mmCIF file of C-alpha atoms in Angstrom:
data_model
loop_
_atom_site.group_PDB
_atom_site.id
_atom_site.type_symbol
_atom_site.label_atom_id
_atom_site.label_comp_id
_atom_site.label_asym_id
_atom_site.label_seq_id
_atom_site.Cartn_x
_atom_site.Cartn_y
_atom_site.Cartn_z
ATOM 1 C CA UNK M 1 94.906 94.288 117.269
ATOM 2 C CA UNK M 2 98.447 93.791 117.464
ATOM 3 C CA UNK M 3 99.170 93.636 113.375
ATOM 4 C CA UNK M 4 96.768 97.545 114.186
ATOM 5 C CA UNK M 5 99.530 98.527 116.562
ATOM 6 C CA UNK M 6 102.140 97.464 114.909
ATOM 7 C CA UNK M 7 101.736 98.821 111.728
ATOM 8 C CA UNK M 8 100.986 102.518 114.081
ATOM 9 C CA UNK M 9 104.332 102.060 114.849
ATOM 10 C CA UNK M 10 106.030 101.646 111.675
ATOM 11 C CA UNK M 11 104.767 104.757 109.937
ATOM 12 C CA UNK M 12 105.287 106.823 112.832
ATOM 13 C CA UNK M 13 108.935 105.761 113.131
ATOM 14 C CA UNK M 14 108.345 107.065 109.321
ATOM 15 C CA UNK M 15 107.053 109.983 110.296
ATOM 16 C CA UNK M 16 111.352 110.888 111.967
ATOM 17 C CA UNK M 17 113.239 108.299 108.845
ATOM 18 C CA UNK M 18 110.905 110.705 105.952
ATOM 19 C CA UNK M 19 110.691 113.496 108.063
ATOM 20 C CA UNK M 20 107.430 115.185 107.334
ATOM 21 C CA UNK M 21 108.378 115.448 111.149
ATOM 22 C CA UNK M 22 110.755 115.312 114.005
ATOM 23 C CA UNK M 23 111.673 114.310 117.340
ATOM 24 C CA UNK M 24 108.073 113.804 118.903
ATOM 25 C CA UNK M 25 106.492 116.179 116.545
ATOM 26 C CA UNK M 26 102.980 114.626 114.911
ATOM 27 C CA UNK M 27 100.593 111.709 115.669
ATOM 28 C CA UNK M 28 99.345 108.784 113.768
ATOM 29 C CA UNK M 29 96.176 107.026 114.428
ATOM 30 C CA UNK M 30 93.817 104.302 113.199
ATOM 31 C CA UNK M 31 90.392 103.584 113.516
ATOM 32 C CA UNK M 32 89.757 100.093 115.597
ATOM 33 C CA UNK M 33 85.862 98.958 116.419
ATOM 34 C CA UNK M 34 84.560 101.941 118.905
ATOM 35 C CA UNK M 35 87.154 104.661 119.032
ATOM 36 C CA UNK M 36 91.008 104.726 117.406
ATOM 37 C CA UNK M 37 94.282 103.328 118.690
ATOM 38 C CA UNK M 38 96.766 106.771 118.283
ATOM 39 C CA UNK M 39 100.499 107.485 118.916
ATOM 40 C CA UNK M 40 101.433 108.073 122.718
ATOM 41 C CA UNK M 41 101.341 112.228 124.127
ATOM 42 C CA UNK M 42 105.108 113.064 123.811
ATOM 43 C CA UNK M 43 107.227 109.690 123.470
ATOM 44 C CA UNK M 44 109.810 109.403 120.410
ATOM 45 C CA UNK M 45 108.249 107.781 118.186
ATOM 46 C CA UNK M 46 111.878 105.727 117.544
ATOM 47 C CA UNK M 47 110.917 104.657 121.171
ATOM 48 C CA UNK M 48 107.323 102.748 120.792
ATOM 49 C CA UNK M 49 106.078 99.677 122.176
ATOM 50 C CA UNK M 50 102.571 98.253 120.967
ATOM 51 C CA UNK M 51 102.110 98.367 124.808
ATOM 52 C CA UNK M 52 102.243 102.454 123.783
ATOM 53 C CA UNK M 53 99.906 102.487 121.456
ATOM 54 C CA UNK M 54 96.622 103.906 123.157
ATOM 55 C CA UNK M 55 93.000 103.324 122.430
ATOM 56 C CA UNK M 56 90.080 106.398 122.636
ATOM 57 C CA UNK M 57 86.607 105.628 122.267
ATOM 58 C CA UNK M 58 84.515 107.184 120.235
ATOM 59 C CA UNK M 59 83.006 108.927 123.296
ATOM 60 C CA UNK M 60 86.554 110.585 124.036
ATOM 61 C CA UNK M 61 87.192 107.770 127.220
ATOM 62 C CA UNK M 62 90.966 106.088 127.926
ATOM 63 C CA UNK M 63 92.583 104.798 130.538
ATOM 64 C CA UNK M 64 95.196 106.584 132.222
ATOM 65 C CA UNK M 65 96.982 103.411 133.564
ATOM 66 C CA UNK M 66 97.206 101.913 129.606
ATOM 67 C CA UNK M 67 98.805 105.793 128.504
ATOM 68 C CA UNK M 68 97.847 109.100 128.253
ATOM 69 C CA UNK M 69 97.253 109.364 124.048
ATOM 70 C CA UNK M 70 98.100 112.521 122.173
ATOM 71 C CA UNK M 71 97.116 115.379 122.995
ATOM 72 C CA UNK M 72 95.262 116.156 119.924
ATOM 73 C CA UNK M 73 93.784 113.051 120.069
ATOM 74 C CA UNK M 74 90.352 115.827 119.592
ATOM 75 C CA UNK M 75 91.029 115.483 115.904
ATOM 76 C CA UNK M 76 90.656 112.229 115.076
ATOM 77 C CA UNK M 77 87.995 111.153 117.417
ATOM 78 C CA UNK M 78 85.839 113.823 115.909
ATOM 79 C CA UNK M 79 87.485 113.312 112.065
ATOM 80 C CA UNK M 80 86.011 109.202 112.772
ATOM 81 C CA UNK M 81 82.608 111.068 113.040
ATOM 82 C CA UNK M 82 81.904 112.858 110.874
ATOM 83 C CA UNK M 83 83.944 111.034 108.411
ATOM 84 C CA UNK M 84 83.227 107.460 107.966
ATOM 85 C CA UNK M 85 85.645 106.738 104.294
ATOM 86 C CA UNK M 86 88.824 107.950 107.079
ATOM 87 C CA UNK M 87 90.065 104.430 108.515
ATOM 88 C CA UNK M 88 93.989 105.932 109.189
ATOM 89 C CA UNK M 89 95.334 108.767 109.949
ATOM 90 C CA UNK M 90 98.234 110.985 109.779
ATOM 91 C CA UNK M 91 98.996 114.439 111.299
ATOM 92 C CA UNK M 92 102.849 115.715 110.515
ATOM 93 C CA UNK M 93 104.665 118.943 111.096
ATOM 94 C CA UNK M 94 106.054 118.564 107.444
ATOM 95 C CA UNK M 95 108.560 121.344 106.735
ATOM 96 C CA UNK M 96 107.289 122.737 102.995
ATOM 97 C CA UNK M 97 103.429 122.167 104.015
ATOM 98 C CA UNK M 98 103.973 123.888 107.966
ATOM 99 C CA UNK M 99 105.557 126.771 106.240
ATOM 100 C CA UNK M 100 102.410 127.637 103.626
ATOM 101 C CA UNK M 101 100.090 127.025 106.087
ATOM 102 C CA UNK M 102 102.034 130.120 108.266
ATOM 103 C CA UNK M 103 100.795 132.466 105.404
ATOM 104 C CA UNK M 104 97.034 131.206 105.963
ATOM 105 C CA UNK M 105 97.188 129.641 102.862
ATOM 106 C CA UNK M 106 96.480 126.439 100.796
ATOM 107 C CA UNK M 107 97.551 124.854 97.999
ATOM 108 C CA UNK M 108 95.352 125.837 94.137
ATOM 109 C CA UNK M 109 95.429 124.097 91.388
ATOM 110 C CA UNK M 110 99.227 124.703 90.589
ATOM 111 C CA UNK M 111 99.384 121.026 89.358
ATOM 112 C CA UNK M 112 97.283 118.386 88.738
ATOM 113 C CA UNK M 113 98.461 116.419 91.095
ATOM 114 C CA UNK M 114 96.770 118.637 94.098
ATOM 115 C CA UNK M 115 93.329 116.766 93.293
ATOM 116 C CA UNK M 116 95.346 113.760 95.071
ATOM 117 C CA UNK M 117 93.668 115.481 98.304
ATOM 118 C CA UNK M 118 90.446 114.735 96.554
ATOM 119 C CA UNK M 119 88.919 118.784 95.232
ATOM 120 C CA UNK M 120 90.599 121.653 93.772
ATOM 121 C CA UNK M 121 92.567 123.001 96.437
ATOM 122 C CA UNK M 122 93.638 121.974 98.699
ATOM 123 C CA UNK M 123 92.849 124.367 102.228
ATOM 124 C CA UNK M 124 94.232 125.332 104.610
ATOM 125 C CA UNK M 125 92.076 125.376 108.214
ATOM 126 C CA UNK M 126 92.402 128.510 110.984
ATOM 127 C CA UNK M 127 95.025 128.293 113.345
ATOM 128 C CA UNK M 128 93.727 127.768 117.104
ATOM 129 C CA UNK M 129 95.201 125.822 119.554
ATOM 130 C CA UNK M 130 96.411 122.153 119.378
ATOM 131 C CA UNK M 131 93.869 120.063 121.196
ATOM 132 C CA UNK M 132 91.260 122.045 121.232
ATOM 133 C CA UNK M 133 87.197 121.180 120.583
ATOM 134 C CA UNK M 134 87.641 124.454 118.159
ATOM 135 C CA UNK M 135 90.912 124.292 115.829
ATOM 136 C CA UNK M 136 89.253 119.982 114.766
ATOM 137 C CA UNK M 137 86.020 122.268 113.886
ATOM 138 C CA UNK M 138 88.281 124.633 110.709
ATOM 139 C CA UNK M 139 89.356 121.002 110.635
ATOM 140 C CA UNK M 140 85.871 119.614 109.956
ATOM 141 C CA UNK M 141 85.548 122.522 107.692
ATOM 142 C CA UNK M 142 89.101 122.053 105.306
ATOM 143 C CA UNK M 143 88.106 118.078 104.666
ATOM 144 C CA UNK M 144 84.590 119.082 103.677
ATOM 145 C CA UNK M 145 84.876 116.948 100.256
ATOM 146 C CA UNK M 146 88.634 116.181 100.793
ATOM 147 C CA UNK M 147 90.537 113.943 102.643
ATOM 148 C CA UNK M 148 94.190 116.078 103.379
ATOM 149 C CA UNK M 149 94.419 120.072 104.233
ATOM 150 C CA UNK M 150 96.850 122.424 106.076
ATOM 151 C CA UNK M 151 96.290 123.732 109.429
ATOM 152 C CA UNK M 152 97.171 126.987 110.283
ATOM 153 C CA UNK M 153 100.926 127.760 112.197
ATOM 154 C CA UNK M 154 100.458 123.748 112.226
ATOM 155 C CA UNK M 155 101.267 121.735 109.417
ATOM 156 C CA UNK M 156 99.093 118.987 107.412
ATOM 157 C CA UNK M 157 96.459 115.707 108.227
ATOM 158 C CA UNK M 158 95.615 113.493 105.573
ATOM 159 C CA UNK M 159 94.053 110.697 106.618
ATOM 160 C CA UNK M 160 92.850 107.497 104.109
ATOM 161 C CA UNK M 161 90.970 103.977 104.029
ATOM 162 C CA UNK M 162 94.132 102.140 104.933
ATOM 163 C CA UNK M 163 97.750 103.707 106.726
ATOM 164 C CA UNK M 164 99.659 103.354 103.945
ATOM 165 C CA UNK M 165 97.415 105.264 101.543
ATOM 166 C CA UNK M 166 96.929 107.693 104.385
ATOM 167 C CA UNK M 167 101.025 108.451 104.741
ATOM 168 C CA UNK M 168 101.399 108.409 101.207
ATOM 169 C CA UNK M 169 98.643 111.343 100.919
ATOM 170 C CA UNK M 170 100.216 113.193 103.633
ATOM 171 C CA UNK M 171 103.889 112.589 101.389
ATOM 172 C CA UNK M 172 102.488 114.007 98.560
ATOM 173 C CA UNK M 173 101.109 116.934 100.348
ATOM 174 C CA UNK M 174 103.879 117.852 101.524
ATOM 175 C CA UNK M 175 106.458 117.245 97.520
ATOM 176 C CA UNK M 176 102.936 119.706 96.535
ATOM 177 C CA UNK M 177 104.089 121.767 98.870
ATOM 178 C CA UNK M 178 107.155 122.056 98.047
ATOM 179 C CA UNK M 179 106.614 122.522 94.645
ATOM 180 C CA UNK M 180 104.245 125.010 94.648
ATOM 181 C CA UNK M 181 106.801 127.112 97.635
ATOM 182 C CA UNK M 182 109.466 126.674 93.929
ATOM 183 C CA UNK M 183 107.218 128.071 91.590
ATOM 184 C CA UNK M 184 106.137 131.629 93.925
ATOM 185 C CA UNK M 185 110.419 131.951 93.579
ATOM 186 C CA UNK M 186 109.565 132.722 89.905
ATOM 187 C CA UNK M 187 106.185 133.966 89.461
ATOM 188 C CA UNK M 188 102.940 133.417 90.505
ATOM 189 C CA UNK M 189 102.112 130.192 88.419
ATOM 190 C CA UNK M 190 99.509 129.711 85.718
ATOM 191 C CA UNK M 191 96.213 127.479 88.052
ATOM 192 C CA UNK M 192 94.528 124.716 86.014
ATOM 193 C CA UNK M 193 90.854 125.733 85.067
ATOM 194 C CA UNK M 194 87.621 124.612 87.593
ATOM 195 C CA UNK M 195 86.952 122.185 84.282
ATOM 196 C CA UNK M 196 89.513 120.313 83.781
ATOM 197 C CA UNK M 197 90.328 119.907 87.346
ATOM 198 C CA UNK M 198 86.869 118.172 87.442
ATOM 199 C CA UNK M 199 87.782 116.610 84.527
ATOM 200 C CA UNK M 200 90.880 114.896 87.284
ATOM 201 C CA UNK M 201 89.107 114.155 89.883
ATOM 202 C CA UNK M 202 87.210 111.942 87.977
ATOM 203 C CA UNK M 203 90.189 110.238 86.074
ATOM 204 C CA UNK M 204 91.476 110.405 90.556
ATOM 205 C CA UNK M 205 88.584 108.298 91.347
ATOM 206 C CA UNK M 206 90.872 104.674 89.762
ATOM 207 C CA UNK M 207 94.099 106.590 89.732
ATOM 208 C CA UNK M 208 95.955 104.137 91.408
ATOM 209 C CA UNK M 209 100.692 104.329 91.363
ATOM 210 C CA UNK M 210 102.357 102.339 89.464
#
């Protein structure tokens, strides 16, 4: 568990250094035994120690004496309970993804790399107060058949089979968000057809970065 805690801290710090989230915003978790390990509430990532990473059981219990988990631990819990393919989760308040989310818009298939999130678009979960079960329900709906989504007036979330891949997906969502915003500045971008995106999705199953 020590190595997993260390890895969570590594990627939590990268939220800041890669400019995916400023200061204390966002959170990171990883599935562990009958629960998950998650970054604590209100702590600066630069000062995190292994002992600060909080274990939360799948039934939502944690030892307050050992720390308080991120206020958004509930949607991490619900994703792990509902998506067995989720082994690690990255939630970020990244600039471009957040900007799009404030319009309650997702990202259509303006670029084939949208398929990296698992579908022919990236959906935007309906806004709800952070830390609530309502928000969890909205996120789960937007994540149906997908591994990433935007969160209305909030940011983005991505999951994968490990922290490295989840973080990379979050970076990809932010990159696509940036490109989509720039495309809209020129006019209405061409959207790839469902037929084409289905081809891409089939190829993406075996996609690996060089």
